[in-house]
Amino acid sequence: MTYQTILTERRDSVLLIRLNRPEALNALNSTVAQELIAVTAEADADDSIGCLVLTGSEKAFAAGADIKEMQPLTFQDVAVTDKFSEWSLFTNRRKPIIAAVSGFALGGGCELAMMCDFILASDTAKFGQPEIKLGTIPGMGGSQRLTRFVGKSKAMDMVLTGRMMDAAEAERCGLVSRVFPAVDLVEEAVKVATVVAGMSQPVAAMAKEAVNRAFETTLAEGLLVERRLFHSTFALEDRSEGMAAFVARRPADFKNR
Ligand code: CAA
C-alpha cells in the first residue's frame, strides 16, 4: 500500500515508520491517523515483522493534532464523529511499537508517543501538552496517559501551563526510557527493536498485554492477568525452547520470531 503522510522502511524484522509532513512539523491530520492505523494493522498481520519503530524528523516527532484541520470544526462535528476515538485501533495493536522522538512532541504528538509501548528520545526532544494555549485540552489521551506516566503534579503542571519538558526531565520523570544523541536516535531505536523482534512474537504480545493491564486495572486483577498469561506461555513451543536453551547453555532458537 502507498501512503501520503508516512514513509515505511523494512530493516529485517523491524518496520520503521516515519511521519512525513515536513511542511506542518508532522502535525497529525486525519490522513496521518488513517495511515498509521492501516500500516500497523498490516504489520500486525505480517509474521515477518517482530517490532515497529515510529519516528518523525529531527526537528519534530509531531507538533500536535493538525490545528488548521481542527480550526473550522464545531462542537457538533467533533461530538458526532467522536473525534480521535479511532486511535484506540492503534493502541490495540499486538506487536510492540517503539516511539523514537526527536524535536517537538507536542499535544497529539506527545500523546501519540505515549500510545506507543515505550519512548526512546533524542537529547533534543521536547514534550508538551500545550492545548490550553489554544483554548482546549488534550484529546488523544494526554490528561490520562501523561498522569499515569509522570504522576499528578507534573502532569497537571504540563497540562495547565502548556510548558515544554526537555529530554533530561522526561527521562528523569519516567516518560522516556532512554535518551540518545539526536544523530544516533533512529539507528539506536532500530537496534532496540531488533532485540525485541528477536524474541518469540506470541510471548512479546503477551508481555505487552500484561504491562498494559497495569494501566487499566487494580493490582490484584493485574497480577491475576499476569499469572494467567505467564501460565499460557507454557503452552508454547518457544517457552520450551527458551528454557531448554538456557539449561543447555546455548542461544534460544525461537520458532515464532
Ligand atoms: N497543526 C498544524 N500545523 C502546524 C502545527 C500543528 N499542530 N504545528 C506546526 N504547524 C505548521 C505551522 O503552521 C507552520 O506552517 P506555515 O509555515 O504554513 O504557517 C509549520 O508547521 C512550521 O511551524 P512554525 O513556523 O510554527 O515552526 P517554529 O519552529 O517557529 O515553531 C512549534 C515550532 C513551537 C512546534 C510551533 O509550530 C507550535 O507551537 N506548533 C503548535 C503546537 C501545538 O499547539 N500543538 C497542539 C495541537 S492541539 C492537539 O494536539 C490536540 C490534541 O490533544 C489531540
Tab-separated table of C-alpha atoms and ligand atoms in Angstrom:
chain	number	residue	atom	x	y	z
A	1	MET	CA	0.000	0.000	0.000
A	2	THR	CA	1.249	3.520	-0.728
A	3	TYR	CA	0.867	6.284	1.808
A	4	GLN	CA	0.812	10.092	1.554
A	5	THR	CA	1.889	11.116	5.031
A	6	ILE	CA	4.191	8.349	6.222
A	7	LEU	CA	7.242	6.549	4.859
A	8	THR	CA	7.960	2.937	5.665
A	9	GLU	CA	11.204	1.030	5.540
A	10	ARG	CA	11.964	-2.586	6.384
A	11	ARG	CA	15.067	-3.324	8.479
A	12	ASP	CA	14.940	-7.127	8.559
A	13	SER	CA	12.215	-7.979	11.059
A	14	VAL	CA	11.679	-4.336	12.089
A	15	LEU	CA	9.274	-1.966	10.355
A	16	LEU	CA	10.425	1.647	10.573
A	17	ILE	CA	7.621	4.170	10.096
A	18	ARG	CA	8.449	7.850	9.608
A	19	LEU	CA	5.851	10.577	9.869
A	20	ASN	CA	6.355	12.676	6.760
A	21	ARG	CA	4.583	16.032	6.727
A	22	PRO	CA	7.618	18.308	6.994
A	23	GLU	CA	5.581	21.357	5.916
A	24	ALA	CA	3.468	21.014	9.080
A	25	LEU	CA	6.068	19.612	11.521
A	26	ASN	CA	4.317	16.238	11.153
A	27	ALA	CA	1.024	17.549	12.535
A	28	LEU	CA	-1.431	14.691	12.795
A	29	ASN	CA	-4.296	15.249	10.362
A	30	SER	CA	-6.958	12.633	9.629
A	31	THR	CA	-4.876	11.121	6.822
A	32	VAL	CA	-1.961	10.502	9.196
A	33	ALA	CA	-4.342	8.824	11.643
A	34	GLN	CA	-5.855	6.600	8.931
A	35	GLU	CA	-2.444	5.703	7.558
A	36	LEU	CA	-0.929	4.854	10.948
A	37	ILE	CA	-3.950	2.711	11.737
A	38	ALA	CA	-3.653	0.946	8.361
A	39	VAL	CA	0.098	0.383	8.420
A	40	THR	CA	0.046	-1.020	11.961
A	41	ALA	CA	-2.840	-3.337	11.035
A	42	GLU	CA	-0.805	-4.638	8.089
A	43	ALA	CA	2.226	-5.100	10.341
A	44	ASP	CA	0.155	-6.990	12.913
A	45	ALA	CA	-0.880	-9.412	10.163
A	46	ASP	CA	2.665	-9.891	8.842
A	47	ASP	CA	4.582	-12.668	10.622
A	48	SER	CA	7.880	-11.425	9.238
A	49	ILE	CA	7.626	-8.225	11.321
A	50	GLY	CA	8.517	-8.543	15.003
A	51	CYS	CA	8.594	-4.922	16.139
A	52	LEU	CA	7.774	-1.426	14.843
A	53	VAL	CA	9.575	1.877	15.322
A	54	LEU	CA	7.606	5.097	14.867
A	55	THR	CA	9.632	8.253	14.349
A	56	GLY	CA	9.384	11.729	12.858
A	57	SER	CA	12.073	14.121	11.685
A	58	GLU	CA	14.971	15.537	13.642
A	59	LYS	CA	13.011	18.773	14.154
A	60	ALA	CA	9.660	17.239	15.060
A	61	PHE	CA	8.253	13.882	16.020
A	62	ALA	CA	4.864	15.603	15.657
A	63	ALA	CA	3.814	19.118	16.664
A	64	GLY	CA	0.309	18.015	17.605
A	65	ALA	CA	-3.034	17.322	16.059
A	66	ASP	CA	-3.459	19.437	12.920
A	67	ILE	CA	-4.718	22.765	14.241
A	68	LYS	CA	-5.593	24.016	10.745
A	69	GLU	CA	-7.805	20.967	10.159
A	70	MET	CA	-9.481	21.380	13.564
A	71	GLN	CA	-9.967	25.152	13.441
A	72	PRO	CA	-13.276	25.194	11.496
A	73	LEU	CA	-14.863	22.314	13.394
A	74	THR	CA	-17.903	22.832	15.590
A	75	PHE	CA	-18.903	21.026	18.780
A	76	GLN	CA	-21.352	19.005	16.710
A	77	ASP	CA	-18.611	17.954	14.257
A	78	VAL	CA	-16.302	16.618	16.957
A	79	ALA	CA	-19.016	15.139	19.168
A	80	VAL	CA	-20.932	13.317	16.426
A	81	THR	CA	-17.799	11.765	14.960
A	82	ASP	CA	-16.313	11.135	18.443
A	83	LYS	CA	-13.157	12.774	17.146
A	84	PHE	CA	-9.930	10.942	17.999
A	85	SER	CA	-11.721	7.763	19.158
A	86	GLU	CA	-10.182	5.925	16.175
A	87	TRP	CA	-6.795	5.977	17.942
A	88	SER	CA	-7.952	3.044	20.084
A	89	LEU	CA	-7.311	0.911	16.978
A	90	PHE	CA	-3.664	1.975	17.108
A	91	THR	CA	-3.335	1.245	20.822
A	92	ASN	CA	-4.915	-2.197	20.415
A	93	ARG	CA	-2.140	-3.485	18.159
A	94	ARG	CA	-0.479	-6.727	19.296
A	95	LYS	CA	3.042	-6.059	18.041
A	96	PRO	CA	5.363	-3.876	20.114
A	97	ILE	CA	5.679	-0.293	18.831
A	98	ILE	CA	8.587	1.887	19.966
A	99	ALA	CA	8.392	5.683	19.617
A	100	ALA	CA	11.698	7.328	18.643
A	101	VAL	CA	11.220	11.009	19.443
A	102	SER	CA	13.438	13.847	18.274
A	103	GLY	CA	12.451	17.505	18.450
A	104	PHE	CA	8.872	18.515	19.189
A	105	ALA	CA	6.384	16.005	20.558
A	106	LEU	CA	3.565	18.368	21.442
A	107	GLY	CA	-0.138	17.854	22.048
A	108	GLY	CA	-1.219	14.925	19.870
A	109	GLY	CA	2.483	14.281	19.127
A	110	CYS	CA	3.232	13.677	22.813
A	111	GLU	CA	0.007	11.658	23.046
A	112	LEU	CA	0.966	9.523	20.037
A	113	ALA	CA	4.378	8.816	21.558
A	114	MET	CA	2.633	7.737	24.775
A	115	MET	CA	0.318	5.430	22.783
A	116	CYS	CA	3.412	3.502	21.717
A	117	ASP	CA	4.790	0.834	24.060
A	118	PHE	CA	7.798	2.832	25.151
A	119	ILE	CA	9.579	6.025	24.206
A	120	LEU	CA	13.212	6.458	23.207
A	121	ALA	CA	14.171	10.102	22.846
A	122	SER	CA	16.983	12.166	21.416
A	123	ASP	CA	18.670	14.805	23.540
A	124	THR	CA	16.784	17.436	21.501
A	125	ALA	CA	13.319	16.065	22.283
A	126	LYS	CA	10.732	18.426	23.740
A	127	PHE	CA	7.474	17.110	25.136
A	128	GLY	CA	4.417	19.155	25.963
A	129	GLN	CA	0.640	19.342	26.144
A	130	PRO	CA	0.115	22.954	25.020
A	131	GLU	CA	-3.595	22.601	24.123
A	132	ILE	CA	-4.580	25.014	26.913
A	133	LYS	CA	-2.872	27.806	24.956
A	134	LEU	CA	-5.309	27.075	22.108
A	135	GLY	CA	-8.291	27.239	24.441
A	136	THR	CA	-8.749	23.485	24.533
A	137	ILE	CA	-7.444	20.433	26.395
A	138	PRO	CA	-5.697	17.207	25.333
A	139	GLY	CA	-7.993	14.933	23.325
A	140	MET	CA	-5.844	11.956	22.393
A	141	GLY	CA	-5.111	10.724	25.912
A	142	GLY	CA	-2.713	13.348	27.302
A	143	SER	CA	-4.557	14.067	30.535
A	144	GLN	CA	-4.817	10.330	31.267
A	145	ARG	CA	-1.623	8.751	29.961
A	146	LEU	CA	0.717	11.582	30.987
A	147	THR	CA	-0.699	11.418	34.519
A	148	ARG	CA	-0.061	7.676	34.664
A	149	PHE	CA	3.470	8.122	33.306
A	150	VAL	CA	4.668	11.053	35.413
A	151	GLY	CA	2.169	11.427	38.284
A	152	LYS	CA	-0.429	14.086	39.017
A	153	SER	CA	1.772	17.022	39.975
A	154	LYS	CA	3.927	17.104	36.849
A	155	ALA	CA	1.046	16.165	34.527
A	156	MET	CA	-1.066	18.968	35.968
A	157	ASP	CA	1.882	21.372	35.603
A	158	MET	CA	2.303	20.382	31.919
A	159	VAL	CA	-1.406	20.467	31.066
A	160	LEU	CA	-2.195	23.719	32.909
A	161	THR	CA	0.868	25.742	31.874
A	162	GLY	CA	1.380	24.219	28.416
A	163	ARG	CA	5.135	24.321	29.021
A	164	MET	CA	7.610	22.005	27.315
A	165	MET	CA	9.772	19.418	29.083
A	166	ASP	CA	13.211	18.545	27.698
A	167	ALA	CA	14.618	15.041	27.238
A	168	ALA	CA	16.523	15.032	30.535
A	169	GLU	CA	13.398	15.933	32.506
A	170	ALA	CA	11.347	13.425	30.508
A	171	GLU	CA	13.821	10.649	31.317
A	172	ARG	CA	14.005	11.679	34.996
A	173	CYS	CA	10.248	11.505	35.412
A	174	GLY	CA	9.800	8.215	33.557
A	175	LEU	CA	8.098	9.466	30.403
A	176	VAL	CA	11.070	8.309	28.341
A	177	SER	CA	13.007	5.084	28.842
A	178	ARG	CA	16.354	6.072	27.285
A	179	VAL	CA	17.952	9.152	25.680
A	180	PHE	CA	20.404	9.084	22.745
A	181	PRO	CA	22.254	11.784	20.789
A	182	ALA	CA	19.958	13.067	18.032
A	183	VAL	CA	22.149	11.765	15.188
A	184	ASP	CA	22.029	8.226	16.583
A	185	LEU	CA	18.399	8.057	17.661
A	186	VAL	CA	16.814	6.183	14.756
A	187	GLU	CA	19.604	3.628	14.430
A	188	GLU	CA	19.612	3.041	18.194
A	189	ALA	CA	15.839	2.615	18.118
A	190	VAL	CA	16.141	0.090	15.291
A	191	LYS	CA	18.742	-1.803	17.345
A	192	VAL	CA	16.410	-1.899	20.356
A	193	ALA	CA	13.542	-3.002	18.092
A	194	THR	CA	15.752	-5.736	16.624
A	195	VAL	CA	16.296	-7.097	20.130
A	196	VAL	CA	12.523	-7.143	20.714
A	197	ALA	CA	11.904	-8.700	17.278
A	198	GLY	CA	14.344	-11.495	18.172
A	199	MET	CA	12.028	-12.672	20.962
A	200	SER	CA	9.133	-15.063	20.486
A	201	GLN	CA	6.342	-12.999	18.881
A	202	PRO	CA	3.460	-14.568	20.838
A	203	VAL	CA	5.386	-14.132	24.073
A	204	ALA	CA	6.202	-10.480	23.254
A	205	ALA	CA	2.489	-9.890	22.576
A	206	MET	CA	1.624	-11.431	25.955
A	207	ALA	CA	4.299	-9.347	27.706
A	208	LYS	CA	2.874	-6.197	26.079
A	209	GLU	CA	-0.641	-7.165	27.095
A	210	ALA	CA	0.442	-7.836	30.684
A	211	VAL	CA	2.240	-4.496	31.107
A	212	ASN	CA	-0.657	-2.635	29.501
A	213	ARG	CA	-3.084	-4.173	32.010
A	214	ALA	CA	-1.231	-2.239	34.706
A	215	PHE	CA	-2.706	0.938	33.174
A	216	GLU	CA	-6.229	-0.409	33.117
A	217	THR	CA	-6.960	-2.291	36.281
A	218	THR	CA	-6.334	-2.898	40.002
A	219	LEU	CA	-3.150	-4.538	41.269
A	220	ALA	CA	-4.985	-7.752	42.226
A	221	GLU	CA	-6.655	-8.037	38.798
A	222	GLY	CA	-3.413	-7.155	37.022
A	223	LEU	CA	-1.499	-9.810	38.952
A	224	LEU	CA	-4.150	-12.366	38.031
A	225	VAL	CA	-3.968	-11.432	34.335
A	226	GLU	CA	-0.169	-11.607	34.507
A	227	ARG	CA	-0.223	-15.081	36.080
A	228	ARG	CA	-2.730	-16.396	33.528
A	229	LEU	CA	-0.626	-15.029	30.648
A	230	PHE	CA	2.507	-16.466	32.271
A	231	HIS	CA	0.760	-19.849	32.522
A	232	SER	CA	-0.235	-19.554	28.841
A	233	THR	CA	3.391	-19.247	27.766
A	234	PHE	CA	3.796	-22.844	28.974
A	235	ALA	CA	1.594	-23.938	26.055
A	236	LEU	CA	4.134	-22.517	23.598
A	237	GLU	CA	6.955	-24.309	21.847
A	238	ASP	CA	9.022	-21.134	22.259
A	239	ARG	CA	8.782	-21.342	26.068
A	240	SER	CA	10.079	-24.955	25.941
A	241	GLU	CA	12.867	-23.857	23.611
A	242	GLY	CA	13.814	-20.808	25.730
A	243	MET	CA	14.230	-22.820	28.918
A	244	ALA	CA	15.866	-25.808	27.171
A	245	ALA	CA	18.373	-23.429	25.572
A	246	PHE	CA	19.193	-21.878	28.956
A	247	VAL	CA	19.784	-25.287	30.529
A	248	ALA	CA	21.921	-26.435	27.564
A	249	ARG	CA	23.891	-23.130	27.680
A	250	ARG	CA	23.083	-22.230	24.061
A	251	PRO	CA	21.187	-19.311	22.458
A	252	ALA	CA	17.448	-19.835	22.116
A	253	ASP	CA	16.164	-20.526	18.627
A	254	PHE	CA	12.579	-19.297	18.811
A	255	LYS	CA	10.364	-20.653	16.036
A	256	ASN	CA	7.864	-17.804	16.182
A	257	ARG	CA	10.053	-14.766	15.887
B	1	CAA	N1	-1.027	21.869	13.257
B	1	CAA	C1	-0.930	22.387	12.020
B	1	CAA	N2	0.170	22.994	11.550
B	1	CAA	C2	1.220	23.084	12.374
B	1	CAA	C3	1.200	22.568	13.675
B	1	CAA	C4	0.008	21.922	14.111
B	1	CAA	N3	-0.089	21.355	15.326
B	1	CAA	N4	2.393	22.822	14.263
B	1	CAA	C5	3.146	23.466	13.349
B	1	CAA	N5	2.429	23.623	12.204
B	1	CAA	C6	2.867	24.289	10.973
B	1	CAA	C7	2.923	25.787	11.142
B	1	CAA	O1	1.644	26.349	10.986
B	1	CAA	C8	3.892	26.163	10.056
B	1	CAA	O2	3.216	26.138	8.813
B	1	CAA	P1	3.153	27.518	7.902
B	1	CAA	O3	4.586	27.844	7.617
B	1	CAA	O4	2.376	27.063	6.709
B	1	CAA	O5	2.489	28.532	8.743
B	1	CAA	C9	4.869	24.994	10.044
B	1	CAA	O6	4.208	23.921	10.684
B	1	CAA	C10	6.144	25.282	10.812
B	1	CAA	O7	5.761	25.703	12.107
B	1	CAA	P2	6.355	27.045	12.794
B	1	CAA	O8	6.665	28.077	11.770
B	1	CAA	O9	5.407	27.439	13.882
B	1	CAA	O10	7.714	26.459	13.399
B	1	CAA	P3	8.535	27.015	14.648
B	1	CAA	O11	9.822	26.293	14.648
B	1	CAA	O12	8.558	28.506	14.666
B	1	CAA	O13	7.676	26.553	15.934
B	1	CAA	C11	6.382	24.994	17.261
B	1	CAA	C12	7.524	25.205	16.243
B	1	CAA	C13	6.767	25.620	18.617
B	1	CAA	C14	6.208	23.483	17.430
B	1	CAA	C15	5.093	25.655	16.742
B	1	CAA	O14	4.876	25.231	15.397
B	1	CAA	C16	3.858	25.304	17.533
B	1	CAA	O15	3.657	25.855	18.600
B	1	CAA	N6	3.010	24.413	16.976
B	1	CAA	C17	1.741	24.041	17.589
B	1	CAA	C18	1.939	23.149	18.807
B	1	CAA	C19	0.604	22.831	19.428
B	1	CAA	O16	-0.114	23.710	19.919
B	1	CAA	N7	0.227	21.552	19.432
B	1	CAA	C20	-1.012	21.068	19.983
B	1	CAA	C21	-2.045	20.925	18.901
B	1	CAA	S1	-3.672	20.632	19.520
B	1	CAA	C22	-3.703	18.964	19.855
B	1	CAA	O17	-2.748	18.258	19.631
B	1	CAA	C23	-4.982	18.467	20.444
B	1	CAA	C24	-4.940	17.055	20.960
B	1	CAA	O18	-4.792	16.792	22.112
B	1	CAA	C25	-5.083	15.941	20.076
